[in-house]
Coordinates of C-alpha atoms in Angstrom, one line a residue:
Chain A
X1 CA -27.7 -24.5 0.7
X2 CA -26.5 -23.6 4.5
X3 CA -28.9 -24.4 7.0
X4 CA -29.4 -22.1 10.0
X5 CA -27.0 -24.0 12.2
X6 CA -24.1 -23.7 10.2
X7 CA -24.4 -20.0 9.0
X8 CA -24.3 -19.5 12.8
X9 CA -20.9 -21.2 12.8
X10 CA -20.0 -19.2 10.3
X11 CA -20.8 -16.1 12.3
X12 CA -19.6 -17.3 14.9
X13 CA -16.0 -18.1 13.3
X14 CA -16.4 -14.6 11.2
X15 CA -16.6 -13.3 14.9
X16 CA -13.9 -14.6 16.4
X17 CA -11.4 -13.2 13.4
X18 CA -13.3 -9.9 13.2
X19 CA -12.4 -9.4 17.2
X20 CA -8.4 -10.6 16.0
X21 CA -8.4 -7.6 13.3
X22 CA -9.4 -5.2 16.6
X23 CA -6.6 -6.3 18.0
X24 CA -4.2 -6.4 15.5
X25 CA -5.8 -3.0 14.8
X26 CA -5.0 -2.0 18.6
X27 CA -1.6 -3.0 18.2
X28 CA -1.0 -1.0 15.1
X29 CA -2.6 2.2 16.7
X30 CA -0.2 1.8 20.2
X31 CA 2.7 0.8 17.6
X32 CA 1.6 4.4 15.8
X33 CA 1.4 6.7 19.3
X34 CA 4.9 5.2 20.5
X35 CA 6.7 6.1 17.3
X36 CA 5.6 9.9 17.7
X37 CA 7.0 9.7 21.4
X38 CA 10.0 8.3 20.3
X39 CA 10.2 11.3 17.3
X40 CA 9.1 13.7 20.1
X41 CA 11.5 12.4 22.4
X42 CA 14.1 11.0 20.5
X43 CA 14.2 7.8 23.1
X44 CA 16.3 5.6 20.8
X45 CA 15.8 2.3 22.6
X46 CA 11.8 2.7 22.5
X47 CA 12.4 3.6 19.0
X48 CA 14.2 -0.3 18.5
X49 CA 11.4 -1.8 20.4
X50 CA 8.6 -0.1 17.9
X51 CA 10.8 -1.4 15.2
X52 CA 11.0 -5.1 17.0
X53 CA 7.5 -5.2 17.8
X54 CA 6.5 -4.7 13.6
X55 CA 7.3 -8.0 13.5
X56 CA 4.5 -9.5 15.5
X57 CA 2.2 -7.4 13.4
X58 CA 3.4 -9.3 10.3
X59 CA 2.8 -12.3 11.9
X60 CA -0.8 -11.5 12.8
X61 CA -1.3 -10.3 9.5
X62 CA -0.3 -13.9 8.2
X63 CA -2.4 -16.1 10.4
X64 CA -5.6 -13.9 9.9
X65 CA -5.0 -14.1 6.2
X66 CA -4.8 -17.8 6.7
X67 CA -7.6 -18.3 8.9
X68 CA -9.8 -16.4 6.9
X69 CA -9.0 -18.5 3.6
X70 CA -10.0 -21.6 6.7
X71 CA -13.6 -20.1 7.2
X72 CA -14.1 -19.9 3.5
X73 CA -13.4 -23.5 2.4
X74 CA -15.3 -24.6 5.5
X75 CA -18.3 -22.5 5.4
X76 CA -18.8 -22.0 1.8
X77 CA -20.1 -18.4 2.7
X78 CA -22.8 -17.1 0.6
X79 CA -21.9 -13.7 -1.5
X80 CA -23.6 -11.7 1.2
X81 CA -21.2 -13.3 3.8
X82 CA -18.0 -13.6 1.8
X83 CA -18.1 -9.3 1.4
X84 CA -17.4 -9.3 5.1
X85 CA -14.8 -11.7 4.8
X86 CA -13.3 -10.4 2.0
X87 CA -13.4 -6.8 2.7
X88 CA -11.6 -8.5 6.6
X89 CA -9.1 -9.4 4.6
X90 CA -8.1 -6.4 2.5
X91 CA -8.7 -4.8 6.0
X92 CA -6.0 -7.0 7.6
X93 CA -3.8 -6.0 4.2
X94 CA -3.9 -2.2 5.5
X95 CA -3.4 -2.6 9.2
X96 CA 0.1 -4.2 7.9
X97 CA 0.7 -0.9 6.2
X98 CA 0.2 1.1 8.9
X99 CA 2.7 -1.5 11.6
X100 CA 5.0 -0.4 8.7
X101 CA 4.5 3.1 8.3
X102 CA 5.3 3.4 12.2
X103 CA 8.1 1.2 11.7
X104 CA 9.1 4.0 9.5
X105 CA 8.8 6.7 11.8
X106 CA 10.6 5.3 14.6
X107 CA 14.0 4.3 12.1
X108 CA 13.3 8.3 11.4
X109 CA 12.9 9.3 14.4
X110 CA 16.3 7.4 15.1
X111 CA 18.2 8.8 12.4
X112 CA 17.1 12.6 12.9
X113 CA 17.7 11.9 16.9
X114 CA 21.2 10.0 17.0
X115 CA 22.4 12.6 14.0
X116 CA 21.1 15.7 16.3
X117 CA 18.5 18.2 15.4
X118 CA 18.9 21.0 14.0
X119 CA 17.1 24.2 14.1
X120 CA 13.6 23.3 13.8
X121 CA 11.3 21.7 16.0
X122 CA 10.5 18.6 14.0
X123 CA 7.8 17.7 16.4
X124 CA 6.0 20.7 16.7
X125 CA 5.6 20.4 12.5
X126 CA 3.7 16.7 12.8
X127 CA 2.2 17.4 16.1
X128 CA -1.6 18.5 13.9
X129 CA -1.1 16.3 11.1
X130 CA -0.5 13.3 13.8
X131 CA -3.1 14.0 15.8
X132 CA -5.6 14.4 13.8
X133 CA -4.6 10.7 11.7
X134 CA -4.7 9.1 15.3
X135 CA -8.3 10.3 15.4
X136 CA -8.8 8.6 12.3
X137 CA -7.2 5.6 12.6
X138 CA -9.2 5.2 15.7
X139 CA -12.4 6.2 14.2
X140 CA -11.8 3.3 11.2
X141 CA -11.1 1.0 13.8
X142 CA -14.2 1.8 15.9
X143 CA -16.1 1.5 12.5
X144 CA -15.1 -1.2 11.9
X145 CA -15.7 -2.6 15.1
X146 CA -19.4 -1.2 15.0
X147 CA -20.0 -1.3 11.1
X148 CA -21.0 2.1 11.5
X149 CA -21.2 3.4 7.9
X150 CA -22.0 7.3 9.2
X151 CA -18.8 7.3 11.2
X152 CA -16.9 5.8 8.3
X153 CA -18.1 8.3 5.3
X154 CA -17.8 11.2 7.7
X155 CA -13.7 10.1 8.3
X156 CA -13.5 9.5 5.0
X157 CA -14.4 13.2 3.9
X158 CA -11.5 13.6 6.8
X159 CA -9.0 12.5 4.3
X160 CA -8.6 15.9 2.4
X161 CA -8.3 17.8 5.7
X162 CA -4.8 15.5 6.2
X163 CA -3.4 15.7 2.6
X164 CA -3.7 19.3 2.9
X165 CA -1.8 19.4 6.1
X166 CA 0.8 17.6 4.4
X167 CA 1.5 20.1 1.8
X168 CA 1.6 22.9 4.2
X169 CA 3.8 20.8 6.2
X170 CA 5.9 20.7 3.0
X171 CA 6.1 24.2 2.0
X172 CA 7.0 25.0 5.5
X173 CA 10.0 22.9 5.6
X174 CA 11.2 23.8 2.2
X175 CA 11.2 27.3 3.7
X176 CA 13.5 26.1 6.8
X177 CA 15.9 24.5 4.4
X178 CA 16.0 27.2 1.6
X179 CA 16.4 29.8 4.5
X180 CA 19.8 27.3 6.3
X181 CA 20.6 24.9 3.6
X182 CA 22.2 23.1 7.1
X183 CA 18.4 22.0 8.1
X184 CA 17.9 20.0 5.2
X185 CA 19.2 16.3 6.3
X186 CA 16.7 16.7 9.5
X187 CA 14.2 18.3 7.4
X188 CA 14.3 15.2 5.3
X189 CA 13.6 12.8 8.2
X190 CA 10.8 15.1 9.3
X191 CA 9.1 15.3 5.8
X192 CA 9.5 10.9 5.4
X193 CA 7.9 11.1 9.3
X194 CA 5.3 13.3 7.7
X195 CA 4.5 11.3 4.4
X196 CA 4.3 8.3 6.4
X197 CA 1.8 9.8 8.8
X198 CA -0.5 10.7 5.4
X199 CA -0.4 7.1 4.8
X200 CA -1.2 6.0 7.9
X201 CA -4.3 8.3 7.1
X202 CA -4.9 6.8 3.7
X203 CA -5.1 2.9 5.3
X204 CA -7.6 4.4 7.8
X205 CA -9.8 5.7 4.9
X206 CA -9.4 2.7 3.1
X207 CA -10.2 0.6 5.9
X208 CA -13.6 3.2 6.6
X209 CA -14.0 2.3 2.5
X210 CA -14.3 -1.7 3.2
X211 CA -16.5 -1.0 6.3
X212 CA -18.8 1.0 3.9
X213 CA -18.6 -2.4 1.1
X214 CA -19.4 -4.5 4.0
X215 CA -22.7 -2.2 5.9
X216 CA -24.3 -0.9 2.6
X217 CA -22.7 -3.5 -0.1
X218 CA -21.3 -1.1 -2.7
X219 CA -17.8 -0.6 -3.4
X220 CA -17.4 3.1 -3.3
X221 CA -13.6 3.0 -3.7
X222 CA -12.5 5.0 -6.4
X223 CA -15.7 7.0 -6.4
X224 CA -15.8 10.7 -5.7
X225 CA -16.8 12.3 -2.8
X226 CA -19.8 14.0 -4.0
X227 CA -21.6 10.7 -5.4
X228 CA -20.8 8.6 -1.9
X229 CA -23.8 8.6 0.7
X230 CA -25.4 6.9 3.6
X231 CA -28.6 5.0 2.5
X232 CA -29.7 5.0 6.1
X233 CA -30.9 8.4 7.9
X234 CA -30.3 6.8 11.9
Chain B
X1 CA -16.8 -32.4 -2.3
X2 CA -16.2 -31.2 -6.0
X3 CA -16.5 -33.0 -9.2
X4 CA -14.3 -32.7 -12.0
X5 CA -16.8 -31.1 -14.1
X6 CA -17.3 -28.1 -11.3
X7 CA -13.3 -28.2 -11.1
X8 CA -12.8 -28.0 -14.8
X9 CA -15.5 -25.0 -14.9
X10 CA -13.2 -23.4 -12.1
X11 CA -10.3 -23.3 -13.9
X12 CA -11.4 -21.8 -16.7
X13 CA -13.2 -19.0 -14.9
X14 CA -10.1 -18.7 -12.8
X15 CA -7.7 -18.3 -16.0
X16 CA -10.0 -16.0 -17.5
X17 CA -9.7 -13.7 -14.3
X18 CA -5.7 -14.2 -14.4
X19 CA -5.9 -13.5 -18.1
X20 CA -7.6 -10.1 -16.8
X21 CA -5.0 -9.3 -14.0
X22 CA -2.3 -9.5 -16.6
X23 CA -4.4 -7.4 -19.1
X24 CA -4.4 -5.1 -15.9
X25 CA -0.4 -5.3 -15.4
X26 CA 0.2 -4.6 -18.9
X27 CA -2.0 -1.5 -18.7
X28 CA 0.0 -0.1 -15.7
X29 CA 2.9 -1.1 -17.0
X30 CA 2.3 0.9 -20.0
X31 CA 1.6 3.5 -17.3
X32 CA 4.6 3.8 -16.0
X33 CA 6.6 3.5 -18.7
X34 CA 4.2 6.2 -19.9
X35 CA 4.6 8.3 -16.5
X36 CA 8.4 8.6 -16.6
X37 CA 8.5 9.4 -20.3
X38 CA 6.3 12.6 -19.3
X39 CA 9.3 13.0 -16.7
X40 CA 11.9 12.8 -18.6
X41 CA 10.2 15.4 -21.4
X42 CA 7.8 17.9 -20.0
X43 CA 5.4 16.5 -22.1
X44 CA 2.0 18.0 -20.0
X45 CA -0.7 16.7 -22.1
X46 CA 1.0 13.0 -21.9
X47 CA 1.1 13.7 -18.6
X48 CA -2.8 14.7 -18.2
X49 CA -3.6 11.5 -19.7
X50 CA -1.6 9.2 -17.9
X51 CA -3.2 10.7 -14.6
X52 CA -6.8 10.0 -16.6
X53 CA -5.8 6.7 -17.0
X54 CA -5.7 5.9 -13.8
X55 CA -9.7 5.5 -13.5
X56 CA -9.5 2.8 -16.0
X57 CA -7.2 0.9 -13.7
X58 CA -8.9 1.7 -10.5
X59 CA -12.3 0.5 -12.8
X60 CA -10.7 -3.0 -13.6
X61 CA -9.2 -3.5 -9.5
X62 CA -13.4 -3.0 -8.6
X63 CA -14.7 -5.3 -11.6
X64 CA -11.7 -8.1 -11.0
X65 CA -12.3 -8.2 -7.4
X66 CA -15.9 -8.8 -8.1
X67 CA -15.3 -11.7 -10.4
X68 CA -13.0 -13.3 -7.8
X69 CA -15.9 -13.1 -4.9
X70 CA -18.1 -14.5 -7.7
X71 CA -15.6 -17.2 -8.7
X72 CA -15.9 -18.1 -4.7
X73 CA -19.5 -18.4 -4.0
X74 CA -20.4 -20.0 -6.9
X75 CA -17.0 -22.8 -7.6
X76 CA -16.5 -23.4 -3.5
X77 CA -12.9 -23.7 -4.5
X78 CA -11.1 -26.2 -2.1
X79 CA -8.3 -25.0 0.2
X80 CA -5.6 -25.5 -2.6
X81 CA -7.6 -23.7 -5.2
X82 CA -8.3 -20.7 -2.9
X83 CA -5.1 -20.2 -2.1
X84 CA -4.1 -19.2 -5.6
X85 CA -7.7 -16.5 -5.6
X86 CA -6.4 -15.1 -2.4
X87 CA -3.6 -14.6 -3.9
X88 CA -5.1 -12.9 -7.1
X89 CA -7.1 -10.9 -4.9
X90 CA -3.7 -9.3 -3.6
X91 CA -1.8 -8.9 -7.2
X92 CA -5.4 -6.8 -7.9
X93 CA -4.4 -4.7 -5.3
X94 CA -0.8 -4.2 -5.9
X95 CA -1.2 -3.5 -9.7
X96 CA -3.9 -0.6 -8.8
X97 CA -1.5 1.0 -6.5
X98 CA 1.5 0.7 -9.1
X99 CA -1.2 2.6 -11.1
X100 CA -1.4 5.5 -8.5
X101 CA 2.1 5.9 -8.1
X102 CA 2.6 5.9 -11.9
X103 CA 0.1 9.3 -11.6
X104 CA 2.0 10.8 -9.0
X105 CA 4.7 10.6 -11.1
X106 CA 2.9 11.7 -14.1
X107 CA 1.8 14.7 -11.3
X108 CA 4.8 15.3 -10.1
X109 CA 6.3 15.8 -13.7
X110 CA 3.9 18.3 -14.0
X111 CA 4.8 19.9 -11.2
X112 CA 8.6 20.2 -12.1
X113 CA 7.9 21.2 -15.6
X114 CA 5.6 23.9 -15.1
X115 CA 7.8 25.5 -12.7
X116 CA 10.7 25.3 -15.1
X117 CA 13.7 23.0 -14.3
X118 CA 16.3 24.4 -12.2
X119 CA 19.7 23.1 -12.2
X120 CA 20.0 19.3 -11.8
X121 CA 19.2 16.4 -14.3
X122 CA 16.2 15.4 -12.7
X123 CA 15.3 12.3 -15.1
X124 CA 19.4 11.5 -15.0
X125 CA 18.8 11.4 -11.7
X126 CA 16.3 8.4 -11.7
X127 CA 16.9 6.6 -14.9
X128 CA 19.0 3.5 -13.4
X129 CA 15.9 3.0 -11.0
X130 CA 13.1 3.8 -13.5
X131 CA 14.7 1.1 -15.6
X132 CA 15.3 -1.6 -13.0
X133 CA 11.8 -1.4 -11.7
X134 CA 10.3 -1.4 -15.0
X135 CA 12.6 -4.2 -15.7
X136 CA 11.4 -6.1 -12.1
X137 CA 7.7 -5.2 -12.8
X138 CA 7.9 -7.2 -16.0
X139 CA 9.0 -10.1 -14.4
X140 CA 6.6 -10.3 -11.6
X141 CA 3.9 -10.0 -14.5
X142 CA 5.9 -12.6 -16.1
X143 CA 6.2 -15.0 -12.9
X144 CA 2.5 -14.6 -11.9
X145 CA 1.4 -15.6 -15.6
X146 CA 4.2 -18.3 -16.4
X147 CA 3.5 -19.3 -12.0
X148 CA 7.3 -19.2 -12.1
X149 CA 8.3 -19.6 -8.6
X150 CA 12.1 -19.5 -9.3
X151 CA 12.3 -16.2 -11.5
X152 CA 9.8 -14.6 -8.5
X153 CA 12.3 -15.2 -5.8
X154 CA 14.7 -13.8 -8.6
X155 CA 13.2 -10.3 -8.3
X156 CA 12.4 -10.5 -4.7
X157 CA 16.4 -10.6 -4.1
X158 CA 16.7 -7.9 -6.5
X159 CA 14.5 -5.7 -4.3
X160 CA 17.5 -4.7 -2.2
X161 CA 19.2 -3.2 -5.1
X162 CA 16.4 -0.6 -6.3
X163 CA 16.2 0.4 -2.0
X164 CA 19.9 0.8 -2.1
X165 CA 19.5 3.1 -5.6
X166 CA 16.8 5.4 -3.9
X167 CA 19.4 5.8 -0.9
X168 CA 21.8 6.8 -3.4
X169 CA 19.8 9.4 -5.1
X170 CA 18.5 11.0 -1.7
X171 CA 22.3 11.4 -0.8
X172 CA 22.7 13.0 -4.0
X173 CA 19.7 15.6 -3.7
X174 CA 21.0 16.5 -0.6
X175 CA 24.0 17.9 -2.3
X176 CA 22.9 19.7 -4.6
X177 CA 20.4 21.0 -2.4
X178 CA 22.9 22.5 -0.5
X179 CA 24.9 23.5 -2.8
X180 CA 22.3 25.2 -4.8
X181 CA 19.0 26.1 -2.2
X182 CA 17.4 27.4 -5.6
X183 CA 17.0 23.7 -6.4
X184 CA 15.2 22.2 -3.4
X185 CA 11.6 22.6 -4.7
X186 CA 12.6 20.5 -7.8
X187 CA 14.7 18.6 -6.2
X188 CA 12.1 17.5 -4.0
X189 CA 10.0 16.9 -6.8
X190 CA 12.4 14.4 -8.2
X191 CA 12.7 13.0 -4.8
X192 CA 8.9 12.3 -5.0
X193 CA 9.3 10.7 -7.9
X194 CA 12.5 8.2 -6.9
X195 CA 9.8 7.5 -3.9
X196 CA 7.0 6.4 -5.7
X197 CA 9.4 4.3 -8.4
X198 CA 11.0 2.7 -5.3
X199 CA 7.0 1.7 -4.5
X200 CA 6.6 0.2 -7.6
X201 CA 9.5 -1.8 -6.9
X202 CA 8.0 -2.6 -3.5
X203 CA 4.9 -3.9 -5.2
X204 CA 6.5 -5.5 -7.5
X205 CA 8.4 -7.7 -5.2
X206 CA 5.0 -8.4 -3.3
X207 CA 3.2 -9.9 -6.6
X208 CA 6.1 -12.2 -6.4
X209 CA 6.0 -13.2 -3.0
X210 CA 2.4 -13.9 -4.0
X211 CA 3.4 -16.3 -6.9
X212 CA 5.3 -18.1 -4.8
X213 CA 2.4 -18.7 -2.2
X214 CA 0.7 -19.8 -5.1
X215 CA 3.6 -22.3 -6.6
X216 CA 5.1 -23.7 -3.3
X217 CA 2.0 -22.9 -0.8
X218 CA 4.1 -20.9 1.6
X219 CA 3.7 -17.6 2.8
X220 CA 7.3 -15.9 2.6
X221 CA 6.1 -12.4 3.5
X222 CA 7.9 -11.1 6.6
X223 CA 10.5 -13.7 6.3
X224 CA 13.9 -13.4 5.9
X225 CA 15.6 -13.7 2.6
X226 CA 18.1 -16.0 4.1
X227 CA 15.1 -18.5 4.5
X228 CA 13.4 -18.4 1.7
X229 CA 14.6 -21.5 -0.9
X230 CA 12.6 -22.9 -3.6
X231 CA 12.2 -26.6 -3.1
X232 CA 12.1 -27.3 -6.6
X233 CA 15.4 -27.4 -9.0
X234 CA 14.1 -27.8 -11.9

């Protein structure tokens, strides 16, 4: 059995990581709004600095992985406890993703730049979809931060409202490139900048999923939207 | 501290949840194989059931997880122990998004059959990287059962080659597109499908990083190839 004094260890410890994640999950979220300036922009050397800076994220990702695996053979959590801990952890496991996917969009945003764009205005095609995932992304974090179920379920039911913005991103480019078949290399980058925004989106509603494991203790990954809702009325 | 007894009992509920994660790999093995036969043949119905498929995969990622977090509370596995449940905990995840990319691609046949194929070869197009994935899944499945540290690094090397393929086949969409704008929206779709096959490949290569935290009790994600050795020559 844990006593009282060492399940406040354990929070304290769980704490301490939990406040490492936000700023992992800070880092991620700055690494995401510089990649769109350097697609916007096309500043190549900010775009290398994006890519440089992925690696620091990686890092975090391993040490928080590790010191979580610490606080469990330490403080032998009970099952109540461990959920946090292990839904921190598949947390940590998507804010890698998302260091990634901007990694991505800055090589892009390289590529389309130092080739020369051509005909369309690749930024002015992302600008919704990118906003509205920085929204999320944010919102997961501050969920996350606050175990606020309500602000996780409604971002969640955000989801659709990107995926759909994706496909009429889609359809719009094929229209550029069918319409000036010399379009379709920079339409390419624009659509992999795209996709990789979506998944950006599809970490932050995983990450709002573990938040909602953690506050009401069900898994409702892979559960449709219409079944999923808040216990509490707060 | 642990007696032998509690250890034994630990590593028989442990193998019984690895026996279950490779139950799990075979399944979405059998997906993929399954998705890029619907591919190559138009076959829609196949294709409807790979994509149902998917729920029992998703099912099993929820139940195994469960039975790891149990494994923990109740066995307080030491340090050493844990490291190989973490690392379980991961393969869950990797396997259950091989099994959404299998039903994008099971989608995306859909797609590009429905609309009638115009033009290219599409499964041509992808059959040296459908068959070097498959071929790399099978070994990771094979390293994390067998905990073979050497044939893991194997397939992590190898991981270069399907990225290299996918490069290939984007250059060659991009021609035809051009040549022929009446094939972009199947082209695309192939695309699409190269993508998520190239995913599979990525997840592949991280169930063997994973085997080798577990063999040689090193992290090697986000480090260089050059760096990684195995230490044992056996």
């Amino acid at each position: 059995m844990i006593g009282e004094h060492s399940s406040k260890q354990y929070d304290n410890e769980l704490e301490a990581i939990r406040s490492k994640v936000l700023l992992m999950g800070g880092i991620v979220e700055t690494q995401f709004t510089d990649a769109m300036t350097c697609f916007r922009v096309g500043d190549i050397e900010h775009a290398d600095r994006v890519i440089a800076g992925d690696d620091a994220v990686n890092q975090l990702e391993v040490s928080l992985d590790d010191a979580c695996s610490h606080l469990i053979v330490r403080r032998q959590p009970t099952a109540n406890d461990l959920r946090t801990v292990m839904a921190t952890i598949k947390v940590i496991t998507d804010l890698e993703r998302i260091g990634d996917e901007a990694a991505k969009i800055a090589r892009m945003s390289k590529n389309l730049h130092s080739r020369g764009v051509v005909g369309v205005n690749h930024f002015e095609m992302v600008r919704t979809i990118a906003s509205e995932t920085s929204d999320m992304l944010h919102d997961a974090l501050d969920s996350f931060a606050r175990l606020d179920g309500k602000q996780a379920l409604a971002l969640i039911a955000h989801d659709v409202v990107i995926d759909h913005e994706f496909r009429s991103i889609m359809r719009n480019l094929i229209t550029f490139m069918m319409e000036d078949p010399r379009t379709i290399s920079s339409a390419l980058d624009t659509l992999w900048v795209a996709k990789a925004i979506e998944r950006i989106g599809d970490h932050a509603k995983n990450i709002a999923e573990y938040v909602i494991y953690v506050v009401e203790g069900k898994d409702i990954r892979h559960t449709k939207p219409a079944v999923v809702s808040t216990q509490s009325d707060e």
